[in-house]
XYZ file of C-alpha atoms in Angstrom:
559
model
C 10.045 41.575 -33.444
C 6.410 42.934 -33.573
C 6.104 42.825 -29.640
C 9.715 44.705 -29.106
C 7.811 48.077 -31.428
C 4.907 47.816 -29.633
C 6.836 48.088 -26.507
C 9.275 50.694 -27.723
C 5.889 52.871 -28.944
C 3.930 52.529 -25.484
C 7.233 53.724 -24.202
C 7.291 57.041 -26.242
C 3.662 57.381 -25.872
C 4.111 57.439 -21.725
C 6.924 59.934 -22.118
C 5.010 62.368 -24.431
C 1.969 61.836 -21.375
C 4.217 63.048 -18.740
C 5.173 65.840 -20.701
C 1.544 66.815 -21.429
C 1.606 66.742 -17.394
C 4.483 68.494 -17.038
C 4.406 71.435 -19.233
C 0.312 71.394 -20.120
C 1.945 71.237 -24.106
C 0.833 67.637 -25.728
C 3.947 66.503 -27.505
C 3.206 63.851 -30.476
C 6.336 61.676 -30.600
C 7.612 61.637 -34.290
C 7.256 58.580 -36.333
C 9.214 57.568 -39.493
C 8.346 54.686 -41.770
C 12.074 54.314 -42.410
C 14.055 56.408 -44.651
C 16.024 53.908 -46.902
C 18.031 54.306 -49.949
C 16.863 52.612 -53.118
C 19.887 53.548 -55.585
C 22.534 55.925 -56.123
C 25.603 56.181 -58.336
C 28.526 58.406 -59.705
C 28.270 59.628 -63.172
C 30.841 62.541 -65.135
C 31.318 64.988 -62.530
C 27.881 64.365 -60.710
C 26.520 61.486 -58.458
C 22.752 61.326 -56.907
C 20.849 59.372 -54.760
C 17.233 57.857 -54.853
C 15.066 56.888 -51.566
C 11.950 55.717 -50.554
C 9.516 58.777 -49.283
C 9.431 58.735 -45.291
C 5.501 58.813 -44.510
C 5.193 61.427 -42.313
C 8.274 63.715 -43.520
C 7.581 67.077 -44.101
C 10.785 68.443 -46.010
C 14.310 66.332 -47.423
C 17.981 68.168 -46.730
C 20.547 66.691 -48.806
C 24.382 67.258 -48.615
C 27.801 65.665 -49.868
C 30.835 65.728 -48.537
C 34.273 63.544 -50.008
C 34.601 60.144 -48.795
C 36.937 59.921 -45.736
C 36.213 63.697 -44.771
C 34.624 64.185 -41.201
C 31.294 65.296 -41.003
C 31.450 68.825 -40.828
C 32.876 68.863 -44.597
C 28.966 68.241 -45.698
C 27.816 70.772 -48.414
C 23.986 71.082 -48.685
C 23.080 70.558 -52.451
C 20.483 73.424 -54.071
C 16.722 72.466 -53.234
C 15.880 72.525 -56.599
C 18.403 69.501 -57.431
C 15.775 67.119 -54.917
C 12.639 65.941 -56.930
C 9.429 63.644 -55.958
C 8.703 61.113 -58.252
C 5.581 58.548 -57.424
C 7.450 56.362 -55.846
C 10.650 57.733 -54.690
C 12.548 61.177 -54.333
C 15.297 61.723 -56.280
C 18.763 63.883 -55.705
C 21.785 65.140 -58.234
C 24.406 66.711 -56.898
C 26.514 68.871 -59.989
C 29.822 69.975 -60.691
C 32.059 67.929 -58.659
C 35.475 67.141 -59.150
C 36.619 64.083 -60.068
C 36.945 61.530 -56.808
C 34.839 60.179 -54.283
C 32.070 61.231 -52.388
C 29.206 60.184 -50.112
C 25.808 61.486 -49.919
C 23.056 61.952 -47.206
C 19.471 62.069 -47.252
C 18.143 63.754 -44.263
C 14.206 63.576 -43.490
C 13.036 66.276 -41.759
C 10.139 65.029 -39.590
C 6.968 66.727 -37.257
C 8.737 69.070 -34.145
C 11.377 69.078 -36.537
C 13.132 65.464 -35.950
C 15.538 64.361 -38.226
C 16.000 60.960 -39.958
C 19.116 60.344 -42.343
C 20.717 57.849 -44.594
C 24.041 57.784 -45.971
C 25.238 56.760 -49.190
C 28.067 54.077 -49.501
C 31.221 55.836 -51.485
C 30.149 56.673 -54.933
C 32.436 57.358 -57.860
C 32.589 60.134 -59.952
C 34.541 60.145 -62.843
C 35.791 63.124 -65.063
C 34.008 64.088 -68.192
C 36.489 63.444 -71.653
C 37.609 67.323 -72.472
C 39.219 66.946 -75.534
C 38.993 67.538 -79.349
C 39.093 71.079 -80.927
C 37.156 72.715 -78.087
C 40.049 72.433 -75.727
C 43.103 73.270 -78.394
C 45.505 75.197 -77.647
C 45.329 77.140 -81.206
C 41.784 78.405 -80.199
C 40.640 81.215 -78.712
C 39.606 80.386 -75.223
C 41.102 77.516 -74.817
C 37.901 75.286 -73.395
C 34.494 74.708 -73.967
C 33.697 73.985 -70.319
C 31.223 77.348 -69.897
C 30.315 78.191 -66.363
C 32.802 75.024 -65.087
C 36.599 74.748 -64.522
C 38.211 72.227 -66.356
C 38.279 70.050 -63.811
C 34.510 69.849 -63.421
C 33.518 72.396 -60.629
C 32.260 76.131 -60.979
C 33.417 78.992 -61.415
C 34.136 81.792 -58.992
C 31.078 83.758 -58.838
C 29.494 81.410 -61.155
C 25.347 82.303 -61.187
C 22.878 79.397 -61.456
C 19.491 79.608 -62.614
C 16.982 76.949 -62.847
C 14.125 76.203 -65.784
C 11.383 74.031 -65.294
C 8.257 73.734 -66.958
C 6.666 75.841 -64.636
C 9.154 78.552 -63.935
C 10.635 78.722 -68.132
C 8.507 81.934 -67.422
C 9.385 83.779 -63.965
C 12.753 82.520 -63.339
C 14.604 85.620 -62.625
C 18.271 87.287 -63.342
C 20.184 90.229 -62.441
C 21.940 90.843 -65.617
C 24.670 93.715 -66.180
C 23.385 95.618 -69.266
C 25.788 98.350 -69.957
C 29.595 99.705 -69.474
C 28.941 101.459 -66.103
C 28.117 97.833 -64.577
C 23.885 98.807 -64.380
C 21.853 95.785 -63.817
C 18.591 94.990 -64.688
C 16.700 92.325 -63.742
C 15.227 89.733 -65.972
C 12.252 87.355 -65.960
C 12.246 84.347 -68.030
C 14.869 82.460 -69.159
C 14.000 84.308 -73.012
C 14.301 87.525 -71.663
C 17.658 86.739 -69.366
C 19.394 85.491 -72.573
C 18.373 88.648 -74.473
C 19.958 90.997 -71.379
C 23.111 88.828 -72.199
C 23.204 89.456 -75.924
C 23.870 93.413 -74.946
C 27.350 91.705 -74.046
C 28.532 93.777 -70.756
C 27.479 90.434 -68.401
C 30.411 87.616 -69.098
C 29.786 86.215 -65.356
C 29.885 82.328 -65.735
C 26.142 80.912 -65.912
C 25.016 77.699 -65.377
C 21.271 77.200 -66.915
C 20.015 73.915 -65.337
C 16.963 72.478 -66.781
C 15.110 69.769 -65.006
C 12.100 67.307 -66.409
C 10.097 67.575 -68.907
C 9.819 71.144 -70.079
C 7.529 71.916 -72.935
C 7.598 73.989 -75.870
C 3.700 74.908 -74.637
C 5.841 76.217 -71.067
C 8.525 77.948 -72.865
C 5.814 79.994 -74.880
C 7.472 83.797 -75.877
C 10.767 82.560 -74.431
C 11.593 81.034 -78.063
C 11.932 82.767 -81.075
C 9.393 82.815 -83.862
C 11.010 79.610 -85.297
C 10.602 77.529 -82.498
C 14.442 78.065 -80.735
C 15.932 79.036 -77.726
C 18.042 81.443 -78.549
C 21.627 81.862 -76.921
C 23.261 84.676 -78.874
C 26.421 86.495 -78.496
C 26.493 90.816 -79.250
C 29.449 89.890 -82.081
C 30.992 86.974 -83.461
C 32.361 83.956 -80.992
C 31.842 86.535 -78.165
C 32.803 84.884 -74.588
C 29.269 83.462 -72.930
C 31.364 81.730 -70.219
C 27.689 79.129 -70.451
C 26.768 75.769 -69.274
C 23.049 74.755 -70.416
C 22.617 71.259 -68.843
C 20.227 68.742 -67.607
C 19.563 67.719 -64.112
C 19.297 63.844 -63.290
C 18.261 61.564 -66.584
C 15.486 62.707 -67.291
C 15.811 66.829 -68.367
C 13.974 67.352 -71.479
C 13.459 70.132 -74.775
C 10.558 68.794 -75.634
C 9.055 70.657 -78.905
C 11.541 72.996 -78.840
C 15.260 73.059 -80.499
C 18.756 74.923 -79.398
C 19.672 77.860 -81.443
C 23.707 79.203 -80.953
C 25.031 82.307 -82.794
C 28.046 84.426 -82.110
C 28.902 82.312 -78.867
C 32.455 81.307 -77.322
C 32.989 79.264 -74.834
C 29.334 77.494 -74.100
C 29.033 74.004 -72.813
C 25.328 71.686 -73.885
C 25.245 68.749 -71.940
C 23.145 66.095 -70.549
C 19.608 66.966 -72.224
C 17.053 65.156 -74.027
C 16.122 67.258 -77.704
C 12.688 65.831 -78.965
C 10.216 66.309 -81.961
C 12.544 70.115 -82.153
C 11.201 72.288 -85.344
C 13.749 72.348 -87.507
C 17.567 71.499 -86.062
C 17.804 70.050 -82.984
C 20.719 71.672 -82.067
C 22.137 74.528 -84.301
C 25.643 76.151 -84.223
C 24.536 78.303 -86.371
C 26.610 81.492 -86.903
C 29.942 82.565 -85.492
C 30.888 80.382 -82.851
C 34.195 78.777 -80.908
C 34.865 76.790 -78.270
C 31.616 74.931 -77.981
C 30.935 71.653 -75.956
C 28.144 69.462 -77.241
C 28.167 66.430 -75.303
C 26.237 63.653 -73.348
C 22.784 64.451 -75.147
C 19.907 62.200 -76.254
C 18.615 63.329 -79.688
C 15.534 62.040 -81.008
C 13.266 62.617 -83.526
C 12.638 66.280 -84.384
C 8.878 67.053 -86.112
C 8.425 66.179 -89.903
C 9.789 69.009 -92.509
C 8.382 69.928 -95.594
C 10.932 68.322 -97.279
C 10.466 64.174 -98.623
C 13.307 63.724 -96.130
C 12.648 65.300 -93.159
C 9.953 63.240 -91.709
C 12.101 62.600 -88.712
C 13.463 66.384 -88.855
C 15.758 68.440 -89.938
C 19.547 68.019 -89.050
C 19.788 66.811 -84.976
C 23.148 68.953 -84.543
C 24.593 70.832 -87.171
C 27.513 73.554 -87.297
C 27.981 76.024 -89.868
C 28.129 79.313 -90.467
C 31.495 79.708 -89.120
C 31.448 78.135 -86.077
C 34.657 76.486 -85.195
C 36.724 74.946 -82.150
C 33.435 72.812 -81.883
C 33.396 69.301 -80.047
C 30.495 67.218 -80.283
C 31.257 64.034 -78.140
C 28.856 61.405 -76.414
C 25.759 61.886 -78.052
C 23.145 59.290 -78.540
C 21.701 59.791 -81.857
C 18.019 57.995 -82.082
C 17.597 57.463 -85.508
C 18.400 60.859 -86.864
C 17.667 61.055 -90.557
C 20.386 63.877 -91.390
C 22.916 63.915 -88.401
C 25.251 66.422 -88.564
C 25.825 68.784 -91.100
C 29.250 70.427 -90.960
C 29.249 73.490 -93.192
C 26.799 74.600 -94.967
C 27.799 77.963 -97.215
C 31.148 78.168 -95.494
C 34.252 79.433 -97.050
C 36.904 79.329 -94.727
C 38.561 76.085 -92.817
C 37.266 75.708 -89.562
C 37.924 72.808 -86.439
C 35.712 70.407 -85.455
C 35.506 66.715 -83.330
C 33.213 63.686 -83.108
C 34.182 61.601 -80.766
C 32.380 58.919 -78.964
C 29.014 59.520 -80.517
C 26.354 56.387 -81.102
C 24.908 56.932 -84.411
C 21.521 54.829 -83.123
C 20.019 53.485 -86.857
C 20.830 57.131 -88.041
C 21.181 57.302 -91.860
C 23.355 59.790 -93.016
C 26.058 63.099 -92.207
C 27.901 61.370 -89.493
C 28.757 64.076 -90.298
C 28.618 65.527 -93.844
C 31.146 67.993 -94.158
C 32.048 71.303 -96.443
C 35.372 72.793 -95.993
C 36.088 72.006 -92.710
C 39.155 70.433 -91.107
C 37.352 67.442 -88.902
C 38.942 64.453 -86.482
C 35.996 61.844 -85.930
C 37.036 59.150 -83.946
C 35.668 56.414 -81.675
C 32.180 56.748 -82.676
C 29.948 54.319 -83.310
C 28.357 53.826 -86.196
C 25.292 51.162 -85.511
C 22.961 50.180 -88.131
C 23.175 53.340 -90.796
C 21.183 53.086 -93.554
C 22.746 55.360 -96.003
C 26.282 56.569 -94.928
C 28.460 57.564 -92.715
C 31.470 60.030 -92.979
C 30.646 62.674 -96.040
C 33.435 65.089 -97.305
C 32.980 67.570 -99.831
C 34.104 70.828 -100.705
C 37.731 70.585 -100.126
C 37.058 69.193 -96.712
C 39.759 66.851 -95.150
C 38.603 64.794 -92.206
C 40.765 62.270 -90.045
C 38.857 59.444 -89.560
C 40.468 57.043 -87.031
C 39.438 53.951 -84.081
C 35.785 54.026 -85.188
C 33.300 51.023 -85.199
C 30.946 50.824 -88.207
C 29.055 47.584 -87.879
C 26.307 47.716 -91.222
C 27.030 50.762 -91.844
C 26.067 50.732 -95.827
C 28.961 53.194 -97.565
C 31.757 54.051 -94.029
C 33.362 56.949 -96.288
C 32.508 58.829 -98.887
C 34.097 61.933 -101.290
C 31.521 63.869 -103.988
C 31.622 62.544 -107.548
C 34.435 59.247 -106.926
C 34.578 56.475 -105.172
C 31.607 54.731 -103.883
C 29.333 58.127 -105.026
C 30.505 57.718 -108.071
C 28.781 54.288 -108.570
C 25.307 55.879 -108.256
C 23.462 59.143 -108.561
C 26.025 61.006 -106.863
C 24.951 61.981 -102.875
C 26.500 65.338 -102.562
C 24.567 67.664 -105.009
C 27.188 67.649 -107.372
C 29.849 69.437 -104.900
C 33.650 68.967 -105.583
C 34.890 66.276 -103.329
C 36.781 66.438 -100.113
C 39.515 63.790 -98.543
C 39.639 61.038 -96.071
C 42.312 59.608 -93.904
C 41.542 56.626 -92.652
C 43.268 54.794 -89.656
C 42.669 51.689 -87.518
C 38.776 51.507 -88.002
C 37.005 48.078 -87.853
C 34.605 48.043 -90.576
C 31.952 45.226 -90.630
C 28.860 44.764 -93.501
C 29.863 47.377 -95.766
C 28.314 47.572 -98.944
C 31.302 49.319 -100.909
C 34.510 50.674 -99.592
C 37.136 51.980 -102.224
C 40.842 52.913 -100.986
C 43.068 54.576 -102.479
C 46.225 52.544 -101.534
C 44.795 49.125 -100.139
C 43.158 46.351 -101.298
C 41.367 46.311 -97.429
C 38.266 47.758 -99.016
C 35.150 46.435 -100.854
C 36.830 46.199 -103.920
C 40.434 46.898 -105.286
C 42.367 50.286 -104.796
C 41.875 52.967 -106.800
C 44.529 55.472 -106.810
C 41.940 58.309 -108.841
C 38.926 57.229 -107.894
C 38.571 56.328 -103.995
C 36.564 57.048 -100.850
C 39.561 57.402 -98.531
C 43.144 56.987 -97.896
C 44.115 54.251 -95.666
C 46.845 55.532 -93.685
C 49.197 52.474 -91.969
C 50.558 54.816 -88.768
C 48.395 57.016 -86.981
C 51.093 60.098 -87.890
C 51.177 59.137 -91.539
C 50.988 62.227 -93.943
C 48.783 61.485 -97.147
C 51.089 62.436 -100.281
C 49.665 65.254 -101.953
C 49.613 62.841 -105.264
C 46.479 61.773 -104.197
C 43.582 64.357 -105.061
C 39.951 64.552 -105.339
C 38.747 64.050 -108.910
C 36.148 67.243 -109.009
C 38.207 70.164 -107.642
C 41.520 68.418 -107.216
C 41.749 68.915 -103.546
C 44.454 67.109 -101.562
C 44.315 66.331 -97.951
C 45.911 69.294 -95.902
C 47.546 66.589 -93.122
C 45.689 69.254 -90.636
C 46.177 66.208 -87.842
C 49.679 66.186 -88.155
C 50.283 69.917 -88.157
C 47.867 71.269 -85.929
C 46.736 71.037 -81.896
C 43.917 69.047 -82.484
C 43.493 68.800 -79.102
C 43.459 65.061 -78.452
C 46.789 63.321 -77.873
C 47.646 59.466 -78.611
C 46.241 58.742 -75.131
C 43.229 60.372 -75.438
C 41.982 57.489 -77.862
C 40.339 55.010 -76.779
C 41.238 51.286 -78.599
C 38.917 50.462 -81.208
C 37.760 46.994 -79.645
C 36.220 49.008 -76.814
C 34.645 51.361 -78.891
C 31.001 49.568 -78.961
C 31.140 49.041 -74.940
C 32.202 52.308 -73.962
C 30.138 54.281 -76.226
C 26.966 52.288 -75.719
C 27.091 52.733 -71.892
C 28.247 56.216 -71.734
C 26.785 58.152 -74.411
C 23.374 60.052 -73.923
C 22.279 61.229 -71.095
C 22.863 60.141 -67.295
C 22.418 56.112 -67.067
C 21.017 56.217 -70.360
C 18.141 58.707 -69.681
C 14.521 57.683 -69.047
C 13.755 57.078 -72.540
C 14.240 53.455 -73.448
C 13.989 51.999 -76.851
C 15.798 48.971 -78.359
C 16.375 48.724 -82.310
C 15.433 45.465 -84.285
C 18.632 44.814 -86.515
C 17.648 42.762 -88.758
C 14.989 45.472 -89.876
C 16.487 48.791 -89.045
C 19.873 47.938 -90.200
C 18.892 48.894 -93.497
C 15.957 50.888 -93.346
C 15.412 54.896 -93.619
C 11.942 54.907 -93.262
C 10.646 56.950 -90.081
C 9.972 53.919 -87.422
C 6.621 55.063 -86.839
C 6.650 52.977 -83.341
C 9.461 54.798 -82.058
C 7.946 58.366 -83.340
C 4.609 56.935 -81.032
C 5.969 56.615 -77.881
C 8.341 59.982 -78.657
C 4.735 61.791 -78.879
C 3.347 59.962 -75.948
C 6.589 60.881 -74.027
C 5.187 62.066 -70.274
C 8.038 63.499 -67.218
C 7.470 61.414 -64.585
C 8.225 63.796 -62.007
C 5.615 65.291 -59.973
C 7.769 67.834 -58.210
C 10.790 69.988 -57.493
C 12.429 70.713 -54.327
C 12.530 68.995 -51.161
C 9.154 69.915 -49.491
C-alpha cells in the first residue's frame, strides 16, 4: 500500500513539473492528511459533527441539507457555529426542524482544493413544548423566543454571537424609538439596554459559545453580578432565545437576571459559581422557557445556607406562564423558589428536571398554581415539593428515590413533626398522582394509608388522588389558613395533555439522558449515594473542580 502513494505522489509531482515548464508558475500539488469524521449526532432541534483537523487545511465550510435531498439543498451553517478544539474541530448546526439531516465537512486546502466528508443520517428530534409556557390561557401563547414552534427561526430573526472575547464588541442595530431610528450597539450589555426602550420586538437569537467569563463580560452585567434582559413594562414581548452552542457554552461567574419579559426562551447553558440566583425570573414575566440547562454551584452567600448559592432558578415577582423543564440540577442547595412576596395566583411547570443531590424547593412554592411532573428527584437531602401560602400544586408521574420528606404543606403533616420548614407561613395543598416513591423518611396522606404512616384527614402532606382527573373535595383544608386545593389542573389549560406525560417507570432513563445540556455537557461528575444521599453539606470536591473548570476550546470559526 506504501509503494501505490509513493507512486501516486511522483505522479503529481511530474505533473506540477510540467506545469512549472509550461506556464513558468510552480504549482505545489495539495496534500491532505485525510479529513475523517470522529463523531456526530442529532440532539433537540440541532445535530453537529466532530473531525479530525486536515494538516495542511487552511479554512473548514460546513453545510446541511435533509437526508434524501440532492445536493444542491446544502445550507452553509454560520462560521461562528465551527470551533477548534486540540484535537478535533467541532460543528453545531441550530434551529432545525424536527427530521433528518446529513452534514458535510468541507476542508478547504492550498490553491484552494477542497476535501469533504459526509455525515451518515443523523436524527434530530423535537424539543418537549409544553407546560404553562405554551397554554392557551396565556398571553403569547409560547415560550419559544426567536424560534417557531416547530424549532426553526423566525422570519427576520437577528443572531448575535457572545464569546469570551467578543461579550464586549459584538455589535447590534437596534430600533430605539417610534419613527423606526436605529442605533447601533456594542456589547451584548449595551444591545440589551437599546431593547429595554421597547420599539425593537424583532426575534433575537443570543448564542453563547465556550467558556465565557464573568472577568470577559466586565460592564456588560449589572452591579450585582447579572445579565440583565429587561422588558420597558411588565411581561413586554422580547420575542428572545439566549442559548448555548455545542455542550460546552458556559456563564461562568455570572448569573441570568429576567424582569418584565414575555416570550424569552434559556436553553442549553452551563450557570456556574453565579452571585446570587443562578437564574432569576424576577419581576413581571410570561411565557418563559427555561430548559436543557446545567446548574451548578453558584458562589457562597452570606447566609449559613448559601455556601453553594443562592436559589439556582427561581420565579417570583409575578412572573407567570413559566416552564422550567430539563434541567440538571448539580447539587443545588435551594432549587427553585416559586414566589417570594407574591399575592396573586400565577402558572408554572417542572417537568423533566434531575434534582442531582439537591436538597430542598423542588420547588418551594407561595401562592402559585404549579404542575410538577416527571422529574426526578435523586438523592435530596431535605425535601422535595414545598407548598405554602395557599399554593396548590399537582404533583403527578415523578420519581423520588431517597428523597427524605417527597411533599410537604407549612405547619401539618410531616413539618409539623419538627421545627416547622416554612417560616411559619400558612400551608398550601398537594395533589398527588401516580408517583413512585422509594426511601422516604415520612409521607402523610390525607386519604391513604400508601404513605409513611396512616392517613390523616387534618393533618397531611398531600392528597393522593386515584385518577389523574380526580377533583380534591374542598373538605380537605390546610390547618394554618384553611386553604383548599383550587383543582386548577382540572379547570384550566395547563398546557400538557394526557399524552404529553411520560410513564413514570421511564422517568429515571429519560430524564437522566436528556436533561442538561447537549450529551450531557462537558462537565462530568458522578455522585456517591451512599454519602450524598443524605448529606447537605457543600461537596467540597465537586466545588474544586467547578473552580478549576477550564473551556477547552481554543477557537471560533472555521479558519
Amino acid at each position: 500500500m506504501k509503494d501505490k502513494w509513493k507512486i501516486v505522489i511522483k505522479k503529481l509531482l511530474f505533473f506540477s513539473l510540467m506545469l512549472t515548464m509550461v506556464t513558468g508558475t510552480y504549482i505545489l500539488p495539495a496534500y491532505a492528511a485525510g479529513i475523517s469524521l470522529t463523531e456526530s449526532g442529532g440532539w433537540f432541534e440541532s445535530a453537529y459533527i466532530k473531525w479530525n483537523p486536515v494538516s495542511n487545511a487552511v479554512a473548514y465550510n460546513v453545510y446541511i441539507k435533509p437526508t434524501g435531498a440532492d445536493d444542491s439543498a446544502y445550507v452553509q451553517i454560520d462560521n461562528e457555529l465551527i470551533r477548534k478544539y486540540s484535537t478535533y474541530w467541532r460543528a453545531d448546526a441550530v434551529g432545525l426542524a424536527p427530521g433528518q439531516y446529513v452534514m458535510k465537512a468541507e476542508a478547504i486546502l492550498p490553491n484552494n482544493a477542497k476535501e469533504s466528508i459526509v455525515s451518515s443520517a443523523l436524527t434530530v428530534s423535537a424539543n418537549d413544548r409544553t407546560g404553562f409556557a405554551f397554554s392557551g390561557d396565556s398571553q403569547y401563547k409560547s415560550g419559544s423566543g426567536a424560534y417557531r414552534d416547530n424549532g426553526i427561526l423566525k422570519d427576520n430573526a437577528q443572531v448575535i454571537y457572545v464569546t469570551s472575547d467578543t461579550a464586549k464588541t459584538v455589535t447590534l442595530d437596534v430600533i430605539v424609538n417610534s419613527s423606526g431610528k436605529k442605533q447601533t450597539g456594542t456589547g451584548i450589555g449595551e444591545i440589551l439596554k437599546l431593547r429595554q426602550k421597547g420599539y425593537d420586538t424583532t426575534p433575537l437569537a443570543i448564542r453563547f459559545i465556550g467558556q465565557v467569563t464573568d472577568s470577559s463580560m466586565a460592564l456588560e452585567l449589572n452591579s450585582n453580578g447579572y445579565l440583565e434582559v429587561k422588558g420597558k413594562t411588565s411581561y413586554k414581548e422580547m420575542n428572545m432565545t439566549l442559548e448555548g452552542i455545542g455542550d460546552d457554552a458556559t456563564a461562568y461567574g455570572w448569573g441570568f437576571l429576567i424582569r418584565n419579559c414575555g416570550n424569552l426562551e434559556i436553553r442549553n447553558l452551563g450557570v456556574m459559581l453565579f452571585p446570587d440566583d443562578g437564574i432569576s425570573l424576577d419581576t413581571a414575566n410570561c411565557n418563559v422557557w427555561v430548559h436543557n440547562n446545567d446548574i451548578f454551584y453558584g458562589s457562597a452567600g452570606s447566609d449559613a445556607d448559601q455556601a453553594k448559592g443562592d436559589g439556582s432558578a427561581d420565579v417570583k415577582s409575578g412572573s407567570t406562564y413559566v416552564t422550567l423543564s430539563y434541567n440538571h440540577f448539580w447539587d443545588s442547595g435551594k432549587c427553585s423558589l416559586c414566589g417570594m412576596k407574591d399575592t396573586a395566583e400565577f402558572f408554572v411547570t417542572y417537568h423533566h428536571n434531575w434534582y442531582d443531590h439537591s436538597d430542598s424547593r423542588h420547588p418551594r412554592i407561595r401562592t402559585a398554581s404549579v404542575h410538577i411532573y416527571n422529574n426526578f428527584f435523586d438523592g435530596n437531602a431535605k425535601y422535595g415539593v414545598g407548598v405554602t401560602k395557599g399554593s396548590s400544586a399537582f404533583v403527578e408521574a415523578n420519581y423520588f428515590r431517597h428523597c427524605k420528606y417527597p411533599m410537604m404543606s407549612s405547619l401539618q403533616g410531616t413539618d409539623a413533626l419538627g421545627e416547622g420548614t416554612f417560616s411559619g407561613e400558612d400551608g398550601g395543598m398537594i395533589k398527588a398522582f401516580d408517583n413512585i416513591i422509594e426511601n422516604a423518611s415520612s409521607l402523610i396522606y390525607a386519604n391513604s394509608n400508601e404513605g409513611t404512616a396512616k392517613k390523616d384527614a387534618v393533618s397531611f402532606d398531600a392528597y393522593l388522588a386515584t385518577a389523574r382527573n380526580e377533583t380534591v373535595p374542598d373538605f380537605y383544608k390546610t390547618i394554618a389558613g384553611g386553604f383548599a386545593y383550587n383543582n386548577f389542573d382540572t379547570s384550566k389549560d395547563i398546557g400538557v395533555s394526557l399524552s404529553d406525560i411520560d410513564s413514570v417507570n421511564n422517568v429515571e432513563r429519560i430524564v437522566t439522558t436528556s436533561a442538561g445540556r447537549l450529551n450531557q455537557g462537558d462537565f462530568t461528575w458522578k455522585f456517591d449515594n451512599a454519602v450524598d444521599d443524605a448529606s447537605y453539606n457543600l461537596n467540597t470536591a465537586l466545588m474544586s473542580k467547578i473552580r478549576s473548570y477550564s473551556t477547552q476550546l481554543i477557537s471560533v470559526g472555521g479558519k
